[in-house]
Amino acid sequence: MNDRRRISAEAVVIGGGIVGCASAYYLARRGVQVALLEKATIGGEASGRNGGGVRQQCRDRRERPFAIASVKLWEGLQAELGFDIEYVQGGNIRMAANDARMESLRREGAEELEDGLQVELWDRDELRRRAPYLGDVFIGAKYCATDGTANPILTTKAFGWAAQRLGATILTRTEAVSIGVEGARVASVTGRDQDGEIVVEAPWVINAAGPWSAALSRAIGVEIPVEPARSVIAITQRCAPLFREFISSHDLGVYARQAREGQVHVGGTNVPPHTFDQRAPADVLEHLARGAAQMIPALRGANFLRSWAGTLEMTPDKVPILGYVDRVKGYILATGFSGHGFCLGPIAGKLVSELVVDGAPSLSLHEVRFSRFG
Amino acid sequence: MTEQVEIAVVGAGPGGLCAALAAAQAGAQVALIDNNRHPGGQYYRQTAREFRGAPSSHQREGAALLQQAIAAGVRIIAETNVWGAFDDKVLALNDGAATTYLQARAIILATGAYDRPVAFPGWTLPGVMTAGAVQTLIKEQRILAGKRFLLAGTGPLQLVLAAELARAGAQVVAVLEGSRVFPRVLQHAGALWNQWERLSEGLSSWLTLARHRIPYRVGWGIVAAEGAAQVEQATIARLDGNWRPIRGSEEKIACDTIALGYGFVPFNTLSRLLGARQEWRPELGGEVPARDAQMQTSAPGVYAVGDCAGIGGAALARVEGQIAGSAAAAQVGHGTADAIPARASALARERRFQRMYAALFTPGVGLYELSQDDTILCRCEEITQAEVRHALALGADTTNEVKLITRGGMGDCQGRMCAHLIAHFIARETGRSVAQVGMLPPRPPIFPIPITALGVTR
Amino acid sequence: MSRIKDSPEFQRGAPVTIIVDGAPLPAFVGETIAGALLASGRRAWQHTRHGQPRGMFCGIGVCFDCLVTVNGASKVRACLTPVAEGMIVQTQETTP
């Protein structure tokens, strides 16, 4: 089992999260021979463990055009991937519990309209009328009707399956252990599975390994400034239909969506601790319970059924890294999504395919360039 | 708010009671947490305290043990769920109204087991229930769950239940024993040495069966349950050596209740949550924590005793509890673990019996092949075998992957009913072992808890 | 589906009445909701999303088949919950 297996491809993707799977899918769709290496299972990390929000509003201005473009892709994804990914444009409500928060939402809303994103500002009465299930702590909200939710696990897997149908080679339980560079250009990725090592030779390497992208890149002298961070979600038992929007409050520090099956998923908006530890601590679960009960009083009669945690990768400015690396030809970074990768995954994958095939992306990557960190 | 205790024992059955008692007698400060109305677990299951009547010998023994433990200073925390376990041996407790945290220097898990679910066509019909359900109703509430009972399963506990049913006036249409036990029991006769109490209990149940002319059919098993709104009849069949129904041997038998007694599944969620390394041991009921001679798991200071660490019955649980109780007490500075060698012969005797029991009554693979494509495997989410098959076609090859794709195992029971069933199906279809296919990771809270109780701490 | 007729020395708890789906059901203190329902001859009191009837399966709080709504609190395990005078029990459809 010690002899190294070799396969060759035109592009190799590291990481079977939504960014990696979408990259493989769009590359395969453009006719590129692509291989993907995933250390465990497709969508097994943060891509399958997140809140399921597909949101354009309340984003950093640099990231906004990507979110808007991604939602355009999301709208056709279900049909395109041929799988029920539970995508619903149910809207997104960001609530304010105090005047200062409302004022900042107002400023943000003006900027969003300027950038072509349709949002509405709701006062207290409008909020009561449009979202009567919300607690009375809120004095207003900002709403984006074209935002929505989807099933994170199934979407990520559906990208993987679709890529496979188009001829992509998906190697799960295969951990990328090194990137090979020849001259100034990438040449291969070496992976390890239960049978030993496998070398995938390719002139393009896409690092979409999220929290694990930094360690892999360091060995070839490319330091990616990402830190792991733990994000926890708790869910209730099935509830009668309560709401269809993705809702969040930074004042209470929680967000929620109700899945199609009726469970309410509750996550936190607080800055997560920098750790690879994926156990959900008790104080976080308590915080989510208190926040959920305040945000949605009807949940006071509900039970939490289960919780889980995922590992995000945070950049210093919480904006992704997407594009070429100047010093190493053929090396593309698609990482640092800072908790926004689920919504942005489709557009990130499409842009990766354009970087490989066209040499020029359809959206400017200037604001998300790697070199901004100097 | 977090309370401190030297030793926390979870589960007040025979193992937990003995562990708590031994630790308290060594001088340790002990809290014993139990989620039932009446401490005692399944074995010492007490009649409702509001009832008046003569308790059985088991019930008297359990009540006496509880009194001894209380007298030794054990603090009993009853009707309380342990819903999570966190770093530094912090247990999260919930009594339905509020959450409290208990930090221990050592934890002894004695969480027991539950009846093994078996999927066959019709197993979700009302009237199909576990033998434990039928027995609990009798012991605790003196209520019969049906009128005409079919007992399908394995092991002497079936005889005990049949005898209790008969004495209570129920009709038992048959007792099906899946194992071809008699030709093999002689090979293991040595393990019955010094087991007079068990033998006499078995014999007395046997005589009750004979007196009531209840058919005891060895090498037979359940194949299907039929009925419109509830069970009306069962299909049973003769089984081969691997417990596969022999074609052509099927019979229909009228009944309104089917009690399934195919052994037990260890309740190992807490030891997994505490990071204890697990092993797949079919002869011990499934996934169990690895332990050293003092019953300590691979997680330092976390002990596991009784059925939650491998099905072995009450007597073994008691011995393991005594050993773990003294060892944990010694670990936190009370007494020495000297008592342990003294238990060595009792432990060896019970382990011998455990091995014999496992050799005779561990179900064969055929038990997991009764389900058809339209049979539900996950009761909570109503996921059929066909849906699991579809997930395999999409590339899933572990129980967890199947859960993520199908929702099987995501329901209210947290996969406790279906994980074994789905795992065995995957193993059979993919040619991998059940150990490779794996069980589901624990996701606290391990029992649903009210959001308001989690937000409120006492 | 009946209460066992034990010897005269044996006594149940005090008689109580619980309200199940609006109708009174006699029970005895010390019994669980599931026990009282089964003793009255009722085998199923939950319907799944797919309309399948369910009642008691595991009897020890593990399987969650026997869920009822008790005094407004939903998803309560009938097999673990003792009856009390005037308790309002609604058998339930699984939501949604």
XYZ file of N, CA, C and O in Angstrom, chain A residues 205-270:
264
model
N -4.519 24.789 -8.577
C -4.887 24.297 -7.249
C -5.778 25.344 -6.602
O -5.401 26.517 -6.501
N -6.973 24.927 -6.192
C -7.898 25.842 -5.510
C -7.947 25.448 -4.045
O -8.366 24.335 -3.700
N -7.505 26.345 -3.190
C -7.532 26.074 -1.752
C -8.846 26.596 -1.185
O -9.027 27.797 -0.998
N -9.766 25.671 -0.943
C -11.073 26.021 -0.378
C -11.257 25.253 0.921
O -12.334 24.735 1.213
N -10.182 25.157 1.695
C -10.190 24.311 2.886
C -10.586 25.064 4.153
O -10.392 24.566 5.259
N -11.145 26.256 3.991
C -11.698 26.986 5.137
C -10.711 27.094 6.286
O -9.578 27.553 6.102
N -11.108 26.640 7.471
C -10.240 26.784 8.640
C -8.916 26.033 8.479
O -7.949 26.332 9.159
N -8.908 25.044 7.608
C -7.709 24.225 7.425
C -6.845 24.721 6.254
O -5.848 24.113 5.916
N -7.273 25.839 5.650
C -6.553 26.319 4.466
C -5.185 26.895 4.830
O -4.242 26.804 4.048
N -5.069 27.471 6.032
C -3.841 28.179 6.393
C -2.659 27.227 6.549
O -1.583 27.454 5.991
N -2.881 26.145 7.289
C -1.774 25.223 7.578
C -1.195 24.649 6.291
O 0.016 24.516 6.130
N -2.073 24.328 5.370
C -1.672 23.725 4.109
C -0.857 24.694 3.255
O 0.092 24.318 2.564
N -1.240 25.949 3.338
C -0.644 26.974 2.490
C 0.704 27.439 3.033
O 1.606 27.808 2.284
N 0.809 27.393 4.363
C 2.031 27.868 5.029
C 3.260 27.158 4.485
O 4.302 27.766 4.283
N 3.104 25.864 4.214
C 4.243 25.059 3.768
C 4.807 25.531 2.430
O 5.960 25.258 2.117
N 3.986 26.219 1.636
C 4.548 26.747 0.377
C 4.766 28.257 0.492
O 4.845 28.967 -0.513
N 4.830 28.729 1.721
C 5.206 30.118 1.948
C 4.100 31.131 1.713
O 4.364 32.323 1.589
N 2.862 30.652 1.660
C 1.749 31.597 1.494
C 0.949 31.593 2.797
O 0.262 30.628 3.117
N 1.106 32.664 3.562
C 0.465 32.753 4.880
C -0.940 33.333 4.735
O -1.108 34.501 4.409
N -1.947 32.507 4.965
C -3.330 33.006 4.880
C -3.776 33.425 6.282
O -3.742 32.606 7.209
N -4.191 34.674 6.445
C -4.546 35.140 7.797
C -5.957 34.713 8.196
O -6.855 35.550 8.267
N -6.167 33.426 8.435
C -7.478 32.994 8.943
C -7.301 32.296 10.284
O -6.305 31.631 10.530
N -8.286 32.497 11.133
C -8.318 31.866 12.453
C -9.562 30.992 12.521
O -10.625 31.403 12.048
N -9.469 29.806 13.143
C -10.685 29.005 13.313
C -11.596 29.661 14.350
O -11.119 30.376 15.234
N -12.884 29.426 14.234
C -13.831 29.973 15.213
C -15.012 29.033 15.340
O -15.475 28.469 14.354
N -15.479 28.858 16.568
C -16.583 27.920 16.810
C -17.927 28.631 16.775
O -18.117 29.653 17.411
N -18.841 28.046 16.026
C -20.190 28.583 15.954
C -21.160 27.477 16.344
O -21.033 26.347 15.878
N -22.108 27.785 17.223
C -23.001 26.768 17.788
C -24.441 27.018 17.335
O -24.886 28.164 17.282
N -25.145 25.952 17.020
C -26.564 26.050 16.686
C -27.331 25.055 17.543
O -26.887 23.924 17.753
N -28.470 25.497 18.050
C -29.362 24.592 18.774
C -30.680 24.551 18.019
O -31.077 25.544 17.415
N -31.334 23.401 18.028
C -32.623 23.335 17.340
C -33.699 22.788 18.256
O -33.434 22.026 19.184
N -34.918 23.212 17.959
C -36.070 22.753 18.739
C -36.626 21.478 18.118
O -36.285 21.115 17.002
N -37.505 20.821 18.855
C -38.318 19.773 18.238
C -39.210 20.442 17.193
O -39.293 21.667 17.139
N -39.899 19.642 16.388
C -40.810 20.214 15.398
C -41.808 21.149 16.063
O -42.372 20.820 17.100
N -42.047 22.292 15.433
C -43.080 23.218 15.903
C -44.042 23.442 14.745
O -43.680 23.268 13.581
N -45.251 23.879 15.054
C -46.194 24.291 14.009
C -45.541 25.439 13.246
O -44.695 26.150 13.789
N -45.920 25.649 11.980
C -45.300 26.739 11.220
C -45.456 28.074 11.947
O -46.551 28.463 12.323
N -44.329 28.736 12.183
C -44.333 30.001 12.923
C -43.892 31.157 12.039
O -44.449 32.244 12.096
N -42.848 30.929 11.236
C -42.314 32.031 10.427
C -41.496 31.474 9.275
O -41.037 30.337 9.327
N -41.346 32.279 8.230
C -40.588 31.816 7.063
C -39.349 32.668 6.810
O -38.514 32.309 5.992
N -39.224 33.785 7.524
C -38.062 34.642 7.332
C -36.854 34.106 8.103
O -36.993 33.326 9.037
N -35.686 34.551 7.687
C -34.486 34.369 8.515
C -34.424 35.621 9.387
O -34.439 36.733 8.870
N -34.419 35.456 10.696
C -34.507 36.619 11.583
C -33.280 36.688 12.475
O -32.714 35.656 12.856
N -32.863 37.924 12.793
C -31.708 38.051 13.668
C -31.759 39.348 14.447
O -32.361 40.335 14.011
N -31.147 39.298 15.611
C -31.041 40.489 16.448
C -29.655 40.525 17.069
O -29.297 39.626 17.840
N -28.890 41.550 16.724
C -27.579 41.687 17.344
C -27.693 42.217 18.761
O -26.754 42.134 19.534
N -28.857 42.768 19.096
C -29.047 43.224 20.478
C -29.224 42.029 21.407
O -28.685 42.008 22.508
N -29.957 41.013 20.945
C -30.109 39.792 21.753
C -28.979 38.811 21.472
O -28.752 37.881 22.246
N -28.299 39.005 20.342
C -27.188 38.119 20.010
C -27.618 36.773 19.464
O -26.903 35.781 19.623
N -28.783 36.702 18.807
C -29.245 35.432 18.252
C -29.877 35.616 16.874
O -30.335 36.705 16.526
N -29.863 34.525 16.105
C -30.605 34.486 14.858
C -31.406 33.188 14.820
O -31.135 32.264 15.610
N -32.387 33.108 13.926
C -33.189 31.883 13.843
C -33.807 31.737 12.467
O -34.039 32.706 11.753
N -34.028 30.485 12.115
C -34.864 30.172 10.954
C -35.666 28.940 11.308
O -35.267 28.147 12.170
N -36.810 28.789 10.655
C -37.584 27.569 10.854
C -37.418 26.698 9.624
O -37.723 27.118 8.507
N -36.920 25.506 9.845
C -36.698 24.594 8.723
C -38.038 24.105 8.194
O -39.054 24.189 8.872
N -38.019 23.590 6.982
C -39.266 23.129 6.375
C -39.937 22.066 7.228
O -41.151 21.983 7.289
N -39.144 21.271 7.921
C -39.715 20.210 8.746
C -40.277 20.724 10.072
O -40.791 19.953 10.862
N -40.114 22.031 10.336
C -40.741 22.615 11.517
C -39.799 22.955 12.662
O -40.151 23.715 13.556
N -38.588 22.377 12.650
C -37.647 22.682 13.725
C -37.162 24.127 13.590
O -36.933 24.598 12.475
N -37.008 24.807 14.719
C -36.445 26.150 14.683
C -34.957 26.046 15.026
O -34.584 25.490 16.060
N -34.129 26.539 14.117
C -32.685 26.554 14.329
C -32.316 27.891 14.944
O -32.710 28.938 14.427
N -31.558 27.861 16.025
C -31.173 29.098 16.704
C -29.653 29.159 16.802
O -29.024 28.221 17.299
N -29.080 30.245 16.315
C -27.630 30.416 16.414
C -27.302 31.753 17.063
O -28.185 32.570 17.321
N -26.018 31.977 17.313
C -25.607 33.200 17.992
C -24.908 34.160 17.042
O -24.250 33.735 16.092
N -25.039 35.451 17.312
C -24.372 36.447 16.468
C -23.131 37.021 17.144
O -22.458 37.866 16.587
N -22.866 36.561 18.368
C -21.709 37.095 19.080
C -20.408 36.614 18.433
O -20.392 35.605 17.744
